[in-house]
PDB file of C-alpha atoms in Angstrom:
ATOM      1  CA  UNK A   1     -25.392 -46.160-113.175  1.00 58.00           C
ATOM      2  CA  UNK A   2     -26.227 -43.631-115.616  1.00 70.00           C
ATOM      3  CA  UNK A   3     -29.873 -44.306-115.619  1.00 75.00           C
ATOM      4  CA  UNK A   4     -29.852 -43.998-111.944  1.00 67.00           C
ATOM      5  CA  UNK A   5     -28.285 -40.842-111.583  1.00 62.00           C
ATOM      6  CA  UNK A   6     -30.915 -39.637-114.225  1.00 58.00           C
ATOM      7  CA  UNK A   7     -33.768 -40.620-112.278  1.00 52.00           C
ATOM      8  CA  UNK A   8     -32.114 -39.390-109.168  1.00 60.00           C
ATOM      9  CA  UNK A   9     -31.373 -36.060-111.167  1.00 55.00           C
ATOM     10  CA  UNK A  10     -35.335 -35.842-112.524  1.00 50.00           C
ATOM     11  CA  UNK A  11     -37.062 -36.731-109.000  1.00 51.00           C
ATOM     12  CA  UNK A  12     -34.877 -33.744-107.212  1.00 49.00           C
ATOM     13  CA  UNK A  13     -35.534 -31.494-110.127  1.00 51.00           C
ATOM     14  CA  UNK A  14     -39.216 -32.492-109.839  1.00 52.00           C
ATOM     15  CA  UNK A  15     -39.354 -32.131-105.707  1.00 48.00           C
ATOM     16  CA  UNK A  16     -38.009 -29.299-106.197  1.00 44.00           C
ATOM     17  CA  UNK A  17     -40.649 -27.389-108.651  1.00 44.00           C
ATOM     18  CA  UNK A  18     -43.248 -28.750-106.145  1.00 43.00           C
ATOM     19  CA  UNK A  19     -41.469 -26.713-103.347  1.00 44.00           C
ATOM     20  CA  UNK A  20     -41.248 -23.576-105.011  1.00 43.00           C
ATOM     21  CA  UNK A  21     -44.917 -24.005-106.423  1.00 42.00           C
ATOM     22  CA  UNK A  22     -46.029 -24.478-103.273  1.00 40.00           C
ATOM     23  CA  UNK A  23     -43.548 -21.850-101.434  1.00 38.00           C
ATOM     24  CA  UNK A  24     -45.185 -19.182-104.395  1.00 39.00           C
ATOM     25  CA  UNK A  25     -48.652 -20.443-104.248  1.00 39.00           C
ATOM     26  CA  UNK A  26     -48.286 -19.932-100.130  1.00 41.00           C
ATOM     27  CA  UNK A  27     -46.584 -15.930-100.680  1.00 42.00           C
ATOM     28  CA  UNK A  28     -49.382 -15.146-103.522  1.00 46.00           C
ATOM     29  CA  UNK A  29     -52.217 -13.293-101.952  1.00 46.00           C
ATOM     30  CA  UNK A  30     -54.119 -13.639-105.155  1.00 48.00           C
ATOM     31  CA  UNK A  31     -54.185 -17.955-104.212  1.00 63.00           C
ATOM     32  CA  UNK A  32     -57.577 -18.911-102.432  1.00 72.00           C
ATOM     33  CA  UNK A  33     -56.105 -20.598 -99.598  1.00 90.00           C
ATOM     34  CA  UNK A  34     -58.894 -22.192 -99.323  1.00 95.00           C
ATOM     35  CA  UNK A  35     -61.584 -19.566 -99.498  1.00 97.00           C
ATOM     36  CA  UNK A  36     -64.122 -19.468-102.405  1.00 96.00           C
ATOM     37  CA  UNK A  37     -64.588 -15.612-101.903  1.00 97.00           C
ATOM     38  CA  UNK A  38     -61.855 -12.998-103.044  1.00 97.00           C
ATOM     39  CA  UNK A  39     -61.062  -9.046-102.589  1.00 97.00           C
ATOM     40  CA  UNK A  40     -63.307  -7.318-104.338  1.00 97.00           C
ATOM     41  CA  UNK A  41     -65.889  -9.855-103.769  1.00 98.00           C
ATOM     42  CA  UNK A  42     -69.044  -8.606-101.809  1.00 98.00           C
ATOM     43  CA  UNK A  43     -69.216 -10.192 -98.632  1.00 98.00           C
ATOM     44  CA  UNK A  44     -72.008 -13.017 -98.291  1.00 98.00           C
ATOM     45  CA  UNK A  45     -74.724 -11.449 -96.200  1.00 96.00           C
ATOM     46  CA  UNK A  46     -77.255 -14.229 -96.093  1.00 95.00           C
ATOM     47  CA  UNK A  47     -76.676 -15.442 -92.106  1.00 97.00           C
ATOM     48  CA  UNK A  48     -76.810 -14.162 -88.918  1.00 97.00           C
ATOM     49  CA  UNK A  49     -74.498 -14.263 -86.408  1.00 98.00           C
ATOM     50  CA  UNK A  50     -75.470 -15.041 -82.850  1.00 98.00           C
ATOM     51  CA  UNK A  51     -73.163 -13.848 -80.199  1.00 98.00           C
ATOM     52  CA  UNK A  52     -72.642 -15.750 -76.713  1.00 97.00           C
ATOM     53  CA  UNK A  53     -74.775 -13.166 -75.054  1.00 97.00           C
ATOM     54  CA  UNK A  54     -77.570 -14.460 -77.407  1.00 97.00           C
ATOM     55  CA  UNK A  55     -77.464 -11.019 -79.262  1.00 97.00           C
ATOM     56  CA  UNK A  56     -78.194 -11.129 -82.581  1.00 98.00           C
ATOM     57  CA  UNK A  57     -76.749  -9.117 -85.728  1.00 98.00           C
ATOM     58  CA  UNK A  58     -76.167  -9.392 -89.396  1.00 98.00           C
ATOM     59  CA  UNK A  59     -73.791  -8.106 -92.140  1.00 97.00           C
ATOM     60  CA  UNK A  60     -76.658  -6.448 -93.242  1.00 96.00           C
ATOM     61  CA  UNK A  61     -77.113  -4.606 -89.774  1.00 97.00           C
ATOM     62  CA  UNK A  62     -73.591  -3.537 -89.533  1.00 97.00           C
ATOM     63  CA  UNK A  63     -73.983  -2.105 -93.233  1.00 96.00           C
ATOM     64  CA  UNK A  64     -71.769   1.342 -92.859  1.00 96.00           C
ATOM     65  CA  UNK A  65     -69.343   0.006 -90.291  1.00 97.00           C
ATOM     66  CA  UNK A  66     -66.255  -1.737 -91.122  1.00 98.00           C
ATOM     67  CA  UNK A  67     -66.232  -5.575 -89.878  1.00 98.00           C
ATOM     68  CA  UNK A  68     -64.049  -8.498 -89.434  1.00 98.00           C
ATOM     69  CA  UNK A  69     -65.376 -11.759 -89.183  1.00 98.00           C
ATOM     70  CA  UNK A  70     -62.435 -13.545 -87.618  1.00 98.00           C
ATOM     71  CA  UNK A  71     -62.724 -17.297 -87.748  1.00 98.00           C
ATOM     72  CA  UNK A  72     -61.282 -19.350 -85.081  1.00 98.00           C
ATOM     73  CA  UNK A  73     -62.010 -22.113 -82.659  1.00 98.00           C
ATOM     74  CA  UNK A  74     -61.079 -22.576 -78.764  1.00 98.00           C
ATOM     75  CA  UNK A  75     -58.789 -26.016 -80.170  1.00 97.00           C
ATOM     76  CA  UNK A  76     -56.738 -24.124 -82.535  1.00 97.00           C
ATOM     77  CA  UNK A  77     -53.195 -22.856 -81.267  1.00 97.00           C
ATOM     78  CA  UNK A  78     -52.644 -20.672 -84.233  1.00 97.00           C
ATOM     79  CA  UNK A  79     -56.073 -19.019 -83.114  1.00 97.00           C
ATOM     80  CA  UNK A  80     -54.803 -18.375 -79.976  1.00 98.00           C
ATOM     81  CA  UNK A  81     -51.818 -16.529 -81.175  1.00 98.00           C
ATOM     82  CA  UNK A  82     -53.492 -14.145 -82.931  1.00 98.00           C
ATOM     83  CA  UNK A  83     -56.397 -13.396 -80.568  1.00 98.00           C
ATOM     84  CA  UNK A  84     -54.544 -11.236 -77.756  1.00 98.00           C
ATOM     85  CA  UNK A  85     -52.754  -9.266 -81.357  1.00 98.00           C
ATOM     86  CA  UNK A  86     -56.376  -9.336 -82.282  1.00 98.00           C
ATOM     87  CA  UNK A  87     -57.907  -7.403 -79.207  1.00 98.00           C
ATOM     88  CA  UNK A  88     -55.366  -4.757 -78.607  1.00 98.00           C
ATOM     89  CA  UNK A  89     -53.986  -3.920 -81.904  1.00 98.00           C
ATOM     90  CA  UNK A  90     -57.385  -3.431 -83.751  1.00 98.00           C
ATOM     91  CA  UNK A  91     -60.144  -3.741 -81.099  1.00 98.00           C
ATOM     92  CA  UNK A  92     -58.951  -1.925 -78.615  1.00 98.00           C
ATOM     93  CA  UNK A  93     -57.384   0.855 -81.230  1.00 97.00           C
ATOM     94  CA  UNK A  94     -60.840   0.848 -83.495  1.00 98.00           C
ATOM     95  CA  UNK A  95     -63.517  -0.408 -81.423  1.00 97.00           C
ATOM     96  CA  UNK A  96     -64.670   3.555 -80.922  1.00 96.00           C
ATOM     97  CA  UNK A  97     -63.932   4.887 -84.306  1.00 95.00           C
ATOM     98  CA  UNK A  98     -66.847   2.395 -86.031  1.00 92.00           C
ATOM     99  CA  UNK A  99     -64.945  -0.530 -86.263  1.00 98.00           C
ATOM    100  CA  UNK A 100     -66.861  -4.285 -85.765  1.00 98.00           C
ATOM    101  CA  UNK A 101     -64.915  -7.004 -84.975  1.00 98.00           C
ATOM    102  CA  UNK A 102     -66.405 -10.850 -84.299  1.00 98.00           C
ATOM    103  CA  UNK A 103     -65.208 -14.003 -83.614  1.00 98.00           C
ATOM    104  CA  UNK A 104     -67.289 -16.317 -85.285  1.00 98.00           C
ATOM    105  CA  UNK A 105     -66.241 -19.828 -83.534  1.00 98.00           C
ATOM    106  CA  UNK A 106     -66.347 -22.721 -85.772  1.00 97.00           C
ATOM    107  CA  UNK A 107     -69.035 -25.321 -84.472  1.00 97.00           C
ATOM    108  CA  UNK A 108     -68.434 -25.445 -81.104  1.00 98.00           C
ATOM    109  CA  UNK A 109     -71.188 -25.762 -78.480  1.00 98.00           C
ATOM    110  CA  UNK A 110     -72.246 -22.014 -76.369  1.00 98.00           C
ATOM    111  CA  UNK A 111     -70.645 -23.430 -73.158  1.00 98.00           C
ATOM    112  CA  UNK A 112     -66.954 -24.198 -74.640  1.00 98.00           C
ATOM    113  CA  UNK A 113     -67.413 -20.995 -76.890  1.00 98.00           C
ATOM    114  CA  UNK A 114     -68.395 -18.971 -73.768  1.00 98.00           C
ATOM    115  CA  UNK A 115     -65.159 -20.860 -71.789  1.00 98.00           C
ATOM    116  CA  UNK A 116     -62.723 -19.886 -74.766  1.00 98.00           C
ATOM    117  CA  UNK A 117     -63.361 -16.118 -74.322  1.00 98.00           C
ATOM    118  CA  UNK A 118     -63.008 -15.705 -70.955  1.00 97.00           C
ATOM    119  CA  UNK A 119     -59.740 -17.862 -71.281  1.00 97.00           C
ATOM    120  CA  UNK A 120     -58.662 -15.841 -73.705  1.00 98.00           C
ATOM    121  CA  UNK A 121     -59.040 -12.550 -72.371  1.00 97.00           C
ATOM    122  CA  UNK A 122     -60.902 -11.009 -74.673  1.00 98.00           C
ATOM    123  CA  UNK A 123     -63.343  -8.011 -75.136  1.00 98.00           C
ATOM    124  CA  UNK A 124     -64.357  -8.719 -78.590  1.00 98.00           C
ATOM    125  CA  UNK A 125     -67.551 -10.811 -79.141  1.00 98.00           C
ATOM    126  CA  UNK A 126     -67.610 -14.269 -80.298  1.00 98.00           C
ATOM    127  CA  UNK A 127     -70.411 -15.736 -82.053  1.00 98.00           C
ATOM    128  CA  UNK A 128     -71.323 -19.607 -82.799  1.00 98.00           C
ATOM    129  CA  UNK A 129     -70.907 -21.177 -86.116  1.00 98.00           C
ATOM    130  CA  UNK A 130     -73.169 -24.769 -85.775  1.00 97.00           C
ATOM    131  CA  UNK A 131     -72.310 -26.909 -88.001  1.00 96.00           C
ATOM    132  CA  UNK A 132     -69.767 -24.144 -89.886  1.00 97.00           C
ATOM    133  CA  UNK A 133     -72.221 -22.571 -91.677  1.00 97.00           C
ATOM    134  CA  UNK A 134     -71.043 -19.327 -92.109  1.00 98.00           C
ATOM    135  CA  UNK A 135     -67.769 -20.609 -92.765  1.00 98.00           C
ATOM    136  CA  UNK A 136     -68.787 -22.187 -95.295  1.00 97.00           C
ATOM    137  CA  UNK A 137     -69.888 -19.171 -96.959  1.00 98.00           C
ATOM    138  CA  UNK A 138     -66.721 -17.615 -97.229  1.00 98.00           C
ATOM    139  CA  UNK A 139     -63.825 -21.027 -97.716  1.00 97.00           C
ATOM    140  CA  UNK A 140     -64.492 -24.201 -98.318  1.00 96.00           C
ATOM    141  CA  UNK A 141     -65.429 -26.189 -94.905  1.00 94.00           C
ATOM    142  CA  UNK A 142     -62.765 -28.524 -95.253  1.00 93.00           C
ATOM    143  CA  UNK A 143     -60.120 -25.612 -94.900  1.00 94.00           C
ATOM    144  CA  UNK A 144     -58.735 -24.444 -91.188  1.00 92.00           C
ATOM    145  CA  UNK A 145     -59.698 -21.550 -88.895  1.00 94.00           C
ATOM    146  CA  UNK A 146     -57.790 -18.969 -88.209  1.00 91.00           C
ATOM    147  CA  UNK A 147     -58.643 -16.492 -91.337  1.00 97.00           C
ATOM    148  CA  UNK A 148     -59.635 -12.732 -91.135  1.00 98.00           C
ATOM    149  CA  UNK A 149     -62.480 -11.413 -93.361  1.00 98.00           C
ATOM    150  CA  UNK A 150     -62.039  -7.542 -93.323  1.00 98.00           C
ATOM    151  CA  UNK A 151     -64.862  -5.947 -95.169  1.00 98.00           C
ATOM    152  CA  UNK A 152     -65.707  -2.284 -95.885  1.00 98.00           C
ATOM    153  CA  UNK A 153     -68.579  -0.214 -95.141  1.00 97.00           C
ATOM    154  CA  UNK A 154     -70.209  -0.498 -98.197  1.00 97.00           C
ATOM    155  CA  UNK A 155     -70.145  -4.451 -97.540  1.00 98.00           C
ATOM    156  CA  UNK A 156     -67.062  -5.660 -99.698  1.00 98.00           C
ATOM    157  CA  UNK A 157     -64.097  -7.808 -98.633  1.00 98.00           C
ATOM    158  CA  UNK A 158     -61.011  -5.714 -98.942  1.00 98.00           C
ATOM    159  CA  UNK A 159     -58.674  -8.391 -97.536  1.00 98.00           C
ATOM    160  CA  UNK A 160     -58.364 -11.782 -96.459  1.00 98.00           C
ATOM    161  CA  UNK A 161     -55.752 -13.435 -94.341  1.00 97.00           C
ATOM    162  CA  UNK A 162     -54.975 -17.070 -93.328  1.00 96.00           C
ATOM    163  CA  UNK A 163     -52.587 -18.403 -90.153  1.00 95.00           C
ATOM    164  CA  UNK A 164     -51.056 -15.840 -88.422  1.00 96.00           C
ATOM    165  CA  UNK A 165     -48.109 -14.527 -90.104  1.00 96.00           C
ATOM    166  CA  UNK A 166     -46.913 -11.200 -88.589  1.00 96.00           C
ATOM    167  CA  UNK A 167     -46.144  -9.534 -91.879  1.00 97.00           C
ATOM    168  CA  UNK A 168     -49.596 -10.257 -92.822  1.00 97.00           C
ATOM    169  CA  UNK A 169     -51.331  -9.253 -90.031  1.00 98.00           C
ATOM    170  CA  UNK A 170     -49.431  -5.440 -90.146  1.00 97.00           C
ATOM    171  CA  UNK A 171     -50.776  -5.490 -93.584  1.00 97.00           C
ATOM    172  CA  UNK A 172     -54.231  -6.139 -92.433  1.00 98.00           C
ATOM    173  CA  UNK A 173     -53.256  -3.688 -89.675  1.00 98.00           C
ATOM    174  CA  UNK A 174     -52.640  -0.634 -92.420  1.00 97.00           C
ATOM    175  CA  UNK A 175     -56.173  -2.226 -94.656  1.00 97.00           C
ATOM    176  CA  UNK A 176     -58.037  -1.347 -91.329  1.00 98.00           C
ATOM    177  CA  UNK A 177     -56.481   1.994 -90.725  1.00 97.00           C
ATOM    178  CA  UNK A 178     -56.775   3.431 -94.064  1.00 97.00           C
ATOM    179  CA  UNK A 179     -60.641   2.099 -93.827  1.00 97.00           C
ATOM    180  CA  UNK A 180     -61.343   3.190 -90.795  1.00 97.00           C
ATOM    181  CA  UNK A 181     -59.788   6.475 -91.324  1.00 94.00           C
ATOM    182  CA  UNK A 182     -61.240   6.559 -94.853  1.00 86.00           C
ATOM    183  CA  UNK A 183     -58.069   7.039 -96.485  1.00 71.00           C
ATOM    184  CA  UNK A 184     -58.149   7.179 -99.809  1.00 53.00           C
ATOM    185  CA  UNK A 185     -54.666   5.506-100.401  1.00 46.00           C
ATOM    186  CA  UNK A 186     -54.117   2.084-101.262  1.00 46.00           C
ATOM    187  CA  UNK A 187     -54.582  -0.590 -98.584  1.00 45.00           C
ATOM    188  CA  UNK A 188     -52.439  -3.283-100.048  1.00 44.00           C
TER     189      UNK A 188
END
């Protein structure tokens, strides 16, 4: 009986280091969640991103603006969520004060991409992502969608989000502001 409680005893005490590993790993900003870029990083500018319009721009073009490169794709719900939050709270808000903000949809084909924004109600521009390649530039192509790349006018990433998690998102929120309004205060 002894032994059993022992072993009972060491896999609970095991489960539960796992949990709060993974509960710290998942509240730790600093953990990739799946990206292979970081803060500070400079964004990867070696693509170009075609919009559903067939417009074409760069990170290189939009040099001196601040951009996010919002992944997402028309099957993921947690995508969804975020867009309309998306659209009003910092498109709408920035859109005029030198603020770019794409969609970059993850391999999908122009038709469903084109469907997706007009279902979604959206003013913001998506642009396609065949076979993930941009993606892939910033996380690791096995990882989800639904991740915000905000990067600064002099082309670095300033912050990085994954899911949509409110409390992250008005962090983002205040990262844009202060860059947008070129505040000098910190945007963590």
């Amino acid at each position: 009986m002894n032994i059993k409680h022992l072993l009972i005893t060491c896999l609970l005490s095991i489960t539960t280091l796992f949990a709060v590993a993974q509960t710290n790993a998942a509240a730790d900003p600093n953990t990739d969640r799946g990206y292979i870029v970081k803060t500070g990083d400079i964004a990867p500018a070696d693509f170009e991103l075609v919009l559903t319009d067939g417009t074409k721009t760069s990170l290189k073009q939009l040099h001196g603006k601040v951009v996010i490169l919002q992944f997402t794709a028309s099957w993921c719900s947690v995508c969804r969520e975020e867009m309309p939050h998306l659209e009003k709270e910092i498109w709408q808000a920035y859109k005029d004060k030198g603020l770019v903000l794409i969609g970059v949809d993850r391999d999908e084909p122009l038709e469903k991409v084109k469907g997706f924004h007009q279902v979604m109600n959206i003013s913001y521009p998506l642009a396609l992502d065949p076979g993930a390649d941009i993606f892939g530039r910033f996380a690791n192509k096995k990882s989800g969608v639904t991740r915000n790349v905000v990067i600064d006018r002099d082309g670095k990433i300033v912050y990085l989000t994954r899911l949509y998690d409110k409390q992250e998102f008005a962090s983002m929120l205040k990262a844009v502001d202060a860059l947008v309004n070129e505040k000098t205060a910190s945007i963590n």
